[in-house]
XYZ file of C-alpha atoms in Angstrom:
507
model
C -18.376 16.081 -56.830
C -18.914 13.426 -54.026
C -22.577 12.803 -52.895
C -23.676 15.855 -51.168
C -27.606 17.012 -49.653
C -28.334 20.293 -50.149
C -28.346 20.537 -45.961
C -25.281 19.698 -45.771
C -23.680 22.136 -48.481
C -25.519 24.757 -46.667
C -23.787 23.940 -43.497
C -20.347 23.556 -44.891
C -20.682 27.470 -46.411
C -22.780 28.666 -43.518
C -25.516 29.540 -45.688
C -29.569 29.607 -45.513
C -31.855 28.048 -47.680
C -34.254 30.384 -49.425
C -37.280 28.262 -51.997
C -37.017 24.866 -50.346
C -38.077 23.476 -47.061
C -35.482 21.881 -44.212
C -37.131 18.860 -44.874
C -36.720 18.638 -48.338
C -33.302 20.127 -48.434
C -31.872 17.462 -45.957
C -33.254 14.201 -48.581
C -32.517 16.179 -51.624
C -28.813 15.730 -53.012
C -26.460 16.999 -55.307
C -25.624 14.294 -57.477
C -24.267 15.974 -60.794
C -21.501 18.663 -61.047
C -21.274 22.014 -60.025
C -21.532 25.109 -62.740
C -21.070 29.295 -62.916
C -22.708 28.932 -66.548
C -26.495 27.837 -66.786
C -25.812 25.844 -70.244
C -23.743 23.495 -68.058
C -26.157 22.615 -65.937
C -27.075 19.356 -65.400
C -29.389 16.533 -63.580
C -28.424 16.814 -59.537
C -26.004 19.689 -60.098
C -25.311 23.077 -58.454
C -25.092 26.380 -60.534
C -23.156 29.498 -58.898
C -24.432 32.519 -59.586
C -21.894 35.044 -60.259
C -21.727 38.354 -61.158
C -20.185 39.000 -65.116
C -19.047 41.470 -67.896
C -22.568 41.636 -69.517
C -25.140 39.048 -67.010
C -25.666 38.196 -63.677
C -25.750 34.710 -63.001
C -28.378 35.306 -60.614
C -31.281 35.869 -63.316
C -30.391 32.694 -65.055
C -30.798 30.575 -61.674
C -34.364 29.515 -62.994
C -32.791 28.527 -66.485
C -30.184 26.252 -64.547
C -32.797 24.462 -62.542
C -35.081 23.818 -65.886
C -31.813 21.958 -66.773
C -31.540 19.569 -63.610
C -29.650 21.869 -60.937
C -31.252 20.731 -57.781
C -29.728 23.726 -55.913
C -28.615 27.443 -56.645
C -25.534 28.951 -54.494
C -26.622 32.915 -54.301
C -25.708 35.388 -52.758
C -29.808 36.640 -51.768
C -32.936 34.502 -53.075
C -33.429 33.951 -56.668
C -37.026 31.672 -56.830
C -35.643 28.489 -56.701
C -34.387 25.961 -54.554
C -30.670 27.775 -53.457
C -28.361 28.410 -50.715
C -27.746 31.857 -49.868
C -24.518 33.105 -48.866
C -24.594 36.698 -48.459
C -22.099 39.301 -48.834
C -20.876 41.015 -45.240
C -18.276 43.846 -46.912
C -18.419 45.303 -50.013
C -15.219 44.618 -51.260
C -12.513 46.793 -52.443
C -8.852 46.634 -53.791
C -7.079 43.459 -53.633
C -10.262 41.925 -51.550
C -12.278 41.393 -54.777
C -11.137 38.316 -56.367
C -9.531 39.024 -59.895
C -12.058 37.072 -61.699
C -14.695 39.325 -60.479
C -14.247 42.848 -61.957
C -18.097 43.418 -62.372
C -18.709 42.153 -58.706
C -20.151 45.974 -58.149
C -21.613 44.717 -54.457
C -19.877 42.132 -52.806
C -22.292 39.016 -54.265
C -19.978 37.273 -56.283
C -16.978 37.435 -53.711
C -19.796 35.695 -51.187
C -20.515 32.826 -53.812
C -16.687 32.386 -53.987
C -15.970 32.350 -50.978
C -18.578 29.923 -49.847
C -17.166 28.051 -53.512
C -14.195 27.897 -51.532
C -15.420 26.163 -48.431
C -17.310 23.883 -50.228
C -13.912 22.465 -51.947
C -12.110 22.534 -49.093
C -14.458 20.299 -47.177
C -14.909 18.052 -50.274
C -11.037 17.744 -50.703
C -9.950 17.008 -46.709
C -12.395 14.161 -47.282
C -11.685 13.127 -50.274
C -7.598 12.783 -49.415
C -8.651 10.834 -46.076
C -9.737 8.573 -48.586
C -6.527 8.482 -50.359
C -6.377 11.186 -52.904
C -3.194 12.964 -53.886
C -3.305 16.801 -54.940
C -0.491 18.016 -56.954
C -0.519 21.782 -57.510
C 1.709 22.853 -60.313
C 3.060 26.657 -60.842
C 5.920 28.986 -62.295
C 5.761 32.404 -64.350
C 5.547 30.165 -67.713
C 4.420 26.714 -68.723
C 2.376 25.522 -65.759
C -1.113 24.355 -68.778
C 1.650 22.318 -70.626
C 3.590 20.784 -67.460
C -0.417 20.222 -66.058
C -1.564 18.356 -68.986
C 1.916 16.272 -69.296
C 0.928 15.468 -65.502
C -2.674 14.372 -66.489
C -0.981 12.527 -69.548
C 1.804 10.666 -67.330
C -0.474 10.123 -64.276
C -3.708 8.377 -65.804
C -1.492 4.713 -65.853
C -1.195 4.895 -62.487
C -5.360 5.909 -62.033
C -8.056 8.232 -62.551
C -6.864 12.296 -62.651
C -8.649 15.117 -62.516
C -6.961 18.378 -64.239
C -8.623 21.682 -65.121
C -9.265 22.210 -68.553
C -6.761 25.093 -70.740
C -5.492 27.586 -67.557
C -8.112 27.178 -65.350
C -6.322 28.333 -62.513
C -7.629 31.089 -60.119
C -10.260 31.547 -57.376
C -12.818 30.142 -59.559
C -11.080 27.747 -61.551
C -9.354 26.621 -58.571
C -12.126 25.049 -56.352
C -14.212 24.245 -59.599
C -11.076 21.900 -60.693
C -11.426 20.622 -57.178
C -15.242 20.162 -57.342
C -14.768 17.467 -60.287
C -12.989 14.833 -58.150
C -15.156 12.084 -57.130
C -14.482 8.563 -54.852
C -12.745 7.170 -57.601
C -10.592 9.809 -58.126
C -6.557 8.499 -57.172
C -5.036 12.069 -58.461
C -5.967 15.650 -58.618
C -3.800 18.109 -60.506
C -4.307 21.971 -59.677
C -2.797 24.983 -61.695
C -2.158 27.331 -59.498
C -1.377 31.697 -60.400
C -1.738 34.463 -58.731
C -2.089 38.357 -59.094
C -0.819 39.569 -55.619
C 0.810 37.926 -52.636
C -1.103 35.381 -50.857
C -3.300 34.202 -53.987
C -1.155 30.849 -54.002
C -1.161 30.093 -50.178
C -5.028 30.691 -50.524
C -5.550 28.164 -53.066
C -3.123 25.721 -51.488
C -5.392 26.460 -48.705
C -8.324 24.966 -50.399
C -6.489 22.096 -51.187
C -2.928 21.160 -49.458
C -0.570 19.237 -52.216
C 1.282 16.820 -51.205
C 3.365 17.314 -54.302
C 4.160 20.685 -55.368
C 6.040 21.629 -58.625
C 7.364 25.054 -59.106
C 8.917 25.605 -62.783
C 10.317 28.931 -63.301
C 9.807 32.795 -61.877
C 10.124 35.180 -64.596
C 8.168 38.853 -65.194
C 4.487 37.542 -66.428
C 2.345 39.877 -64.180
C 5.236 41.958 -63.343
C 2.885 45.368 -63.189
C 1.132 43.377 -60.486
C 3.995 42.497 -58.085
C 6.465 45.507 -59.006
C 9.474 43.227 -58.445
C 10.666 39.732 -59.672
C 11.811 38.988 -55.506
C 7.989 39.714 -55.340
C 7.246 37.097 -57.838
C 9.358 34.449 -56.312
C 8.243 35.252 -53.208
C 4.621 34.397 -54.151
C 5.145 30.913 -56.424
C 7.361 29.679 -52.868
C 3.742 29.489 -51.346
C 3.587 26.565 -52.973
C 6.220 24.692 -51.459
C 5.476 26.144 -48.133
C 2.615 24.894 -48.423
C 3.406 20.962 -48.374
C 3.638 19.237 -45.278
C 6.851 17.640 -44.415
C 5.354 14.049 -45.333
C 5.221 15.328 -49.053
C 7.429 16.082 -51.827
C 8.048 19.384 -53.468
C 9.842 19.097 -57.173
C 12.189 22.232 -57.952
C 13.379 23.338 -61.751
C 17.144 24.352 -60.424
C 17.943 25.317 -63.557
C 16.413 28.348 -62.212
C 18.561 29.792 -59.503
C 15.632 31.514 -57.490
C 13.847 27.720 -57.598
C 16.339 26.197 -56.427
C 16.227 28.743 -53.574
C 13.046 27.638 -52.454
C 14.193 24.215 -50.822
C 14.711 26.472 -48.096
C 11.064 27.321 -47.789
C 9.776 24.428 -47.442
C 9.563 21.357 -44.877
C 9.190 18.360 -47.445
C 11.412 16.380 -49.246
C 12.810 18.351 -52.393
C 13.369 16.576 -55.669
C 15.368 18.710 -58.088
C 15.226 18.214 -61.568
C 17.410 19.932 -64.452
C 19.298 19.619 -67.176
C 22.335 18.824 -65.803
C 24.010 16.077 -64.195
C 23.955 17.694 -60.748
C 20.188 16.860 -59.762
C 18.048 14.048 -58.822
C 16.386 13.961 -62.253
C 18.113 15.348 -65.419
C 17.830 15.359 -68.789
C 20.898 14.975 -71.758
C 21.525 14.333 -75.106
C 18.648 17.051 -76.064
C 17.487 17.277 -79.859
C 14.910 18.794 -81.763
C 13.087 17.481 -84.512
C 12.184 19.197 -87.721
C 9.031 20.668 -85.963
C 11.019 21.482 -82.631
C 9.497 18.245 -80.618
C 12.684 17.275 -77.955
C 14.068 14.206 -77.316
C 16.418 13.347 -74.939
C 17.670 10.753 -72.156
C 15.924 10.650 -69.163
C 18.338 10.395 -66.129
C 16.594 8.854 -62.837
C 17.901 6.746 -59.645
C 20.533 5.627 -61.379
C 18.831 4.709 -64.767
C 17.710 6.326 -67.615
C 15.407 6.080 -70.580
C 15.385 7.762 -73.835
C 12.226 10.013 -74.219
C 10.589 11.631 -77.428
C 8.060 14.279 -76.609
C 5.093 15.240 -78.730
C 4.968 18.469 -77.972
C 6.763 21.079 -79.430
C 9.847 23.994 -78.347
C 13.118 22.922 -76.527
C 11.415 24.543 -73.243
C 9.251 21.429 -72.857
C 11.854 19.380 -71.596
C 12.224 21.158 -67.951
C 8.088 20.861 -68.279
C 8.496 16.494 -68.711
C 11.043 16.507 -66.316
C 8.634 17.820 -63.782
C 5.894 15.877 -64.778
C 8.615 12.793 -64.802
C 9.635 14.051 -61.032
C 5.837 13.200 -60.116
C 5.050 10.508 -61.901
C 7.856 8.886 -59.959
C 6.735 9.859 -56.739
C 4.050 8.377 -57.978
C 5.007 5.015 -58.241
C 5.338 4.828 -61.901
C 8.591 3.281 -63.295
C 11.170 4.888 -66.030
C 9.314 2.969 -69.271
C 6.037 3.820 -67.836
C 6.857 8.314 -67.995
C 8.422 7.195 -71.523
C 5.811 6.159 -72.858
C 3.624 8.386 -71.655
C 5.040 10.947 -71.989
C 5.684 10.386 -76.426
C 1.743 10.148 -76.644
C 0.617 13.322 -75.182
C 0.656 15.727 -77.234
C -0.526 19.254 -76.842
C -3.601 19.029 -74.630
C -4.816 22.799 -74.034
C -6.159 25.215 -77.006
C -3.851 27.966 -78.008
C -0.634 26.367 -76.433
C 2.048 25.406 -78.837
C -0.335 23.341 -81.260
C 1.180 23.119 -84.381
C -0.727 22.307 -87.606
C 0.536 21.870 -91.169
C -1.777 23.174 -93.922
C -2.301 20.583 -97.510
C -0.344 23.895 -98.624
C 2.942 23.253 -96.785
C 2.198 26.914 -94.397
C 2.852 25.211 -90.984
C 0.865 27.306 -88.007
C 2.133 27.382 -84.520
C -0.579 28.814 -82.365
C 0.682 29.547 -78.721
C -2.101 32.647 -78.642
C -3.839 31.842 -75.106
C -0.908 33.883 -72.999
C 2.393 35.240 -73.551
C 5.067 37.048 -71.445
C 8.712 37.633 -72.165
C 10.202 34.290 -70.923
C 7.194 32.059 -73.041
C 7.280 34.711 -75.998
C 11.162 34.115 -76.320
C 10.630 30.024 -76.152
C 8.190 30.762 -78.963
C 10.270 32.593 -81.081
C 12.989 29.881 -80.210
C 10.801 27.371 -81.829
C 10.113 29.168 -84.748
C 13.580 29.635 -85.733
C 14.158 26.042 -85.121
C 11.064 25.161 -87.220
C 12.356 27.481 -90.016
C 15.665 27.525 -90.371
C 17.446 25.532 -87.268
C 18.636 28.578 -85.422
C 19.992 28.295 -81.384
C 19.700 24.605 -80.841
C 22.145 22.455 -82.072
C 22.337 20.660 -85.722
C 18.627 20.746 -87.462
C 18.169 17.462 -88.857
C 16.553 19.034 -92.000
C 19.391 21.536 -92.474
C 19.691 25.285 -92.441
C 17.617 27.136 -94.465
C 14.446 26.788 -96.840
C 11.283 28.158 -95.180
C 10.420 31.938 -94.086
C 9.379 32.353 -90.759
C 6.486 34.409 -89.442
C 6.120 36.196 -86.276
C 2.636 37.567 -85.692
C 2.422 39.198 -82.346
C 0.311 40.915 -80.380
C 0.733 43.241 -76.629
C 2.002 41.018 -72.939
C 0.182 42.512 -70.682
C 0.717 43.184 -67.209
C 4.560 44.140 -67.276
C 4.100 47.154 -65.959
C 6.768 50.007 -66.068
C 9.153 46.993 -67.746
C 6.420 47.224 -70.746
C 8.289 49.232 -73.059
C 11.831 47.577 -72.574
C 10.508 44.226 -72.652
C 8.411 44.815 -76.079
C 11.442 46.290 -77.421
C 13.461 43.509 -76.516
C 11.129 41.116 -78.156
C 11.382 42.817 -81.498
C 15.061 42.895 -81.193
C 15.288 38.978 -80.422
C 12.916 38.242 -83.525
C 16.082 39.849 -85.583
C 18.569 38.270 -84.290
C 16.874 34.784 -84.263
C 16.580 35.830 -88.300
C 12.622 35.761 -88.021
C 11.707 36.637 -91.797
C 8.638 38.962 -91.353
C 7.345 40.316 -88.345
C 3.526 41.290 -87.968
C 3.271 43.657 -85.247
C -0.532 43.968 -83.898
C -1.671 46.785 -82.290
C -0.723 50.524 -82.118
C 0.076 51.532 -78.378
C 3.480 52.268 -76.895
C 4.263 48.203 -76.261
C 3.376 47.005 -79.479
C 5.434 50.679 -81.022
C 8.243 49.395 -78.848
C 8.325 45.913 -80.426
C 8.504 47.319 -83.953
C 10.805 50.244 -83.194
C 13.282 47.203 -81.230
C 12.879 45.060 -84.764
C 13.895 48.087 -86.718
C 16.842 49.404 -84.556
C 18.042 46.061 -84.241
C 18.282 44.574 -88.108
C 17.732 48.372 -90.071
C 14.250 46.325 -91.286
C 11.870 48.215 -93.643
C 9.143 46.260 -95.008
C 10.140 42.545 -93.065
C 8.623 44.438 -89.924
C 4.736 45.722 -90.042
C 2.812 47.086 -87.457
C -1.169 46.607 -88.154
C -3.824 47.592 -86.335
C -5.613 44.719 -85.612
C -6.353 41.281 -86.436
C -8.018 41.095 -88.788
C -5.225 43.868 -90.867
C -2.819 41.201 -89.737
C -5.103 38.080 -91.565
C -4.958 40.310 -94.874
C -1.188 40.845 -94.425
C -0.836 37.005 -94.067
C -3.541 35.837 -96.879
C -1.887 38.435 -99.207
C 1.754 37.143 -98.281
C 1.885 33.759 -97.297
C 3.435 31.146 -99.833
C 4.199 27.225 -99.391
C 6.032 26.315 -96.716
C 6.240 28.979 -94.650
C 6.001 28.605 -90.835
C 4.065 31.223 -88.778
C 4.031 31.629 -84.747
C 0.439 33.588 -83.365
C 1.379 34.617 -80.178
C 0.032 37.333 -77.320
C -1.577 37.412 -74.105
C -4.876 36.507 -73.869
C -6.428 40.292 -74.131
C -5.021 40.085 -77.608
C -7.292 37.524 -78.845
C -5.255 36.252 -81.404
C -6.039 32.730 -81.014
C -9.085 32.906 -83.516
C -6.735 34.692 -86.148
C -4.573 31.310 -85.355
C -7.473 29.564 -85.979
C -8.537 30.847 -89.522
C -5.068 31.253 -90.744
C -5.069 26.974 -90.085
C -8.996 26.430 -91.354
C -7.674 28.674 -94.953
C -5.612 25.723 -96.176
C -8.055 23.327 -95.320
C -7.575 19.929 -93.416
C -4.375 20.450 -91.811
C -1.990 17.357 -90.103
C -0.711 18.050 -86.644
C-alpha cells in the first residue's frame, strides 16, 4: 500500500482512533501491507478485524500488533492502537456483503466498508500517477484469463493480481491495497452475487480496460435469469470511461451485446475472422494445451499456450486484446503467453504421476459451462474426442470423471446435473465417480445412466474420501482423471492426494 499515517487512514474512512493519541497517530505510518488474518501481519501493516465462521478478528487485534501492525481497523475498541469504524444498521438481506455470513451485528460490513474507502482513495491517487486498472469478468474463466494478464503484462512493468479467485468485497479492495508507486498495472477479478456487486467494485477502482469473457448460469439460483446475469457482468463495461477500452468475447452473442453499454472504445476478439483480434488454425496437444495463429492489426503470430483445454484460447485472446492496448507488440503476447502456465491452485493443473495416471485438477469452482470445458479436455487427453485430429491418435487411456455438486443453479440444479452426466457419455468418459448423495449429484448419475444404459462405469459415493478408495482400488497406468466441483465440494485435496500417491509427478 502507498505510505499512509494512521491520521490520515482515519480520515479517509471517517473513523476515530481508540488506544493511540492524535499526536502519535498523525507521525505514525502504515508502511507494510494490510491483513484480515493476524498470521499475516507484518512490520507497519494494518490488520482488519472481521467477523468469521469460528473467530472474530477482533480478539486477535493484540496478536496482529505483537507481529508489527501499527494500526487495527475495528469496528469498536480492541486495546490497541486502531481505527474504529462503527456499524450504523444492522444489516440484512442483500446489504450484508456475501463474504460475511457470520457478520451477526453489522461490524464486519463497517470494516468493509471503510476497506472500501480506503482503496478507493489509494487507487484515484495511485492512477493520477499513472496506473492502469484492468478488471476482468464472465460466468467462467476470469482466475485463468487474470493470471494470463499478470503473465503477458509483467514485460511491459510491475502488476499486481489477486492471488487464486480473490474477487469479491474483500478480495476486491485487498487486491487493490497491494499496489504501490511502482506499480504500472493492476489487474482486478471481478464476480458478483446480485445486481450491483460489479458496478460497486468498479466503483472502488474505475478500469480503464475492462474484459468481459462469457455469461453463462454459474450463480444462476442467485440472479433467477441468465438476462439477469448479463445484465450484471455489463457493469463492467459501463463502467469505463469513454477514454478507455473495453475488450468483448463475441463469440458470445450476449457479449457482443454489450458494446452498446458502454462509452469506450470496444475491441472484439473471437475466433473468427470477423473481429479485431482472432484466433485460427486451433490444435490441441496430447495434454489438450492449444495452439493457434494469433490474428492482430493486420499481422499475426503463431502462439502455443501452456495451459491446458481448447477454452483457453478465447481466455489468451483477451489477455492478447490488453496486452496490446498495452503497448506490447505481437512477439512480445507470444512469448508470453507459451511460458505461463497454470498460475492459480485447483484450475486446470495437470500433473503426470512416475505411474503414467495423469491428474487434471480443476476442483476450486465449477458450473455447467467450465464443467463441460473440463470434460472436453478430458476426452481430448484420453482418447481425442470433439476437437479435431489428436496427434497421439484415438484411443489407449481410460478416462476418469470424478465430480462433485455446482452449486448455486438454483431451480436449473437438477436439469443441469443431469445434463452433465449425460455429456460425460457421450464424450465416452470411461468411469464416472459421482460424489455426493442429494438430488444434483442423483441427477448426474441418473443422466449418465439414461444416457449410455451404464452399470458399474457410473458410481455414486458418498464422499471423498469413498471416491479416493474407488480410485486407489481402480486406477491402472495411464489413465487420465479430471477432479472437478464447486468449491463447497472440497475436492481439491482429494486432487491433491490422488497426485502425491504416485509420487513426484511432471507437469
Amino acid at each position: 500500500m502507498i505510505d499512509l499515517t494512521i491520521a490520515e487512514i482515519a480520515r479517509i474512512v471517517g473513523g476515530r482512533l481508540a488506544d493511540i493519541s492524535p499526536e502519535q497517530a498523525a507521525v505514525t505510518r502504515v508502511t507494510g501491507t494490510v491483513e484480515f488474518d493476524s498470521r499475516a501481519a507484518g512490520p507497519g501493516g494494518l490488520f482488519l478485524a472481521l467477523p468469521g465462521a469460528r473467530s472474530d478478528g477482533h480478539d486477535f487485534a493484540a496478536a496482529a500488533v505483537e507481529q508489527g501492525a501499527v494500526a487495527v481497523l475495528a469496528a469498536r475498541p480492541v486495546g490497541v492502537p486502531a481505527i474504529v469504524v462503527e456499524p450504523a444498521v444492522r444489516p440484512t438481506g442483500e446489504e450484508t456483503a456475501s463474504v460475511l455470513e457470520h457478520d451477526s451485528d453489522g461490524s464486519g460490513a463497517a470494516v468493509l466498508a471503510a476497506l472500501a474507502r480506503l482503496a478507493a482513495a489509494v487507487a484515484a491517487k495511485l492512477v493520477d500517477g499513472g496506473l492502469t486498472i484492468i478488471g476482468v469478468t464472465g460466468s467462467s474463466g476470469k482466475t485463468s484469463t487474470k493470471d494470463l494478464l499478470a503473465a503477458v503484462l509483467t514485460p511491459l512493468g510491475e502488476v499486481i493480481a489477486p492471488p487464486g479467485s480473490f474477487n469479491n468485497e474483500l478480495g476486491h479492495p485487498w487486491t487493490v491495497l497491494r499496489a504501490t508507486e511502482a506499480t504500472d498495472y493492476l489487474v482486478l477479478e471481478m464476480s458478483a452475487r446480485h445486481r450491483g456487486n460489479i458496478a460497486a467494485l468498479a466503483a472502488i477502482a474505475p478500469p480503464s480496460i475492462a474484459v468481459v469473457l462469457n455469461v453463462g448460469t454459474a450463480h444462476l439460483g442467485e440472479f433467477g435469469s441468465r438476462e439477469a446475469i448479463a445484465a450484471t457482468k455489463a457493469e463492467l463495461p459501463q463502467a469505463v470511461p469513454s477514454s478507455g477500452a473495453v475488450v468483448l468475447n463475441v463469440d458470445d452473442a450476449v457479449v457482443a451485446a454489450m458494446a452498446e453499454t458502454t462509452a469506450a472504445r470496444v475491441v472484439r476478439v473471437s475466433r473468427s475472422a470477423e473481429a479485431d483480434i482472432w484466433a485460427d488454425a486451433v490444435a490441441l496437444d496430447e495434454l489438450a494445451r492449444p495452439r493457434f495463429t494469433l490474428h492482430a492489426g493486420g499481422q499475426q503470430v503463431g502462439v502455443t499456450l501452456a495451459v491446458h483445454g481448447d477454452h483457453q484460447v478465447s481466455n489468451a485472446l483477451c489477455a492478447a486484446a490488453v496486452a496490446l492496448e498495452c503497448g506490447a507488440t505481437l512477439e512480445q503476447v507470444a512469448a508470453a503467453l507459451a511460458a505461463a502456465g497454470p498460475a492459480s491452485r485447483h484450475r486446470m493443473q495437470v500433473a503426470t504421476r512416475p505411474d503414467g495416471v495423469t491428474i487434471v485438477n480443476d476442483a476450486y469452482n465449477a458450473n455447467p459451462d467450465s464443467m463441460r470445458a473440463g470434460l472436453k479436455a478430458l476426452a481430448w487427453m484420453a482418447r481425442g474426442a470433439g476437437v479435431g485430429p489428436h496427434p497421439a491418435g484415438r484411443g489407449g487411456r481410460r478416462s476418469w470423471a470424478v465430480l462433485g455438486e455446482m452449486a448455486e443453479l438454483g431451480d436449473d440444479a437438477i436439469s443441469e446435473h443431469d445434463n452433465i452426466g449425460r455429456l460425460a457419455v457421450r464424450l465416452d468418459v470411461s468411469r464416472l465417480i459421482v460424489i455426493g448423495t442429494g438430488r444434483a449429484m442423483s441427477a448426474m448419475h441418473h443422466g449418465a445412466v439414461m444416457e449410455g444404459s451404464w452399470g458399474s462405469e457410473a458410481t455414486m459415493v458418498d464422499d471423498a474420501d469413498a471416491a479416493l478408495a474407488v480410485l486407489r482400488s481402480e486406477l491402472r497406468a495411464g489413465d487420465v482423471v479430471l477432479v472437478k466441483g464447486s468449491n463447497s465440494a472440497g475436492l481439491g485435496a482429494l486432487a491433491d492426494v490422488l497426485i502425491a500417491d504416485g509420487g513426484d509427478p511432471t507437469p
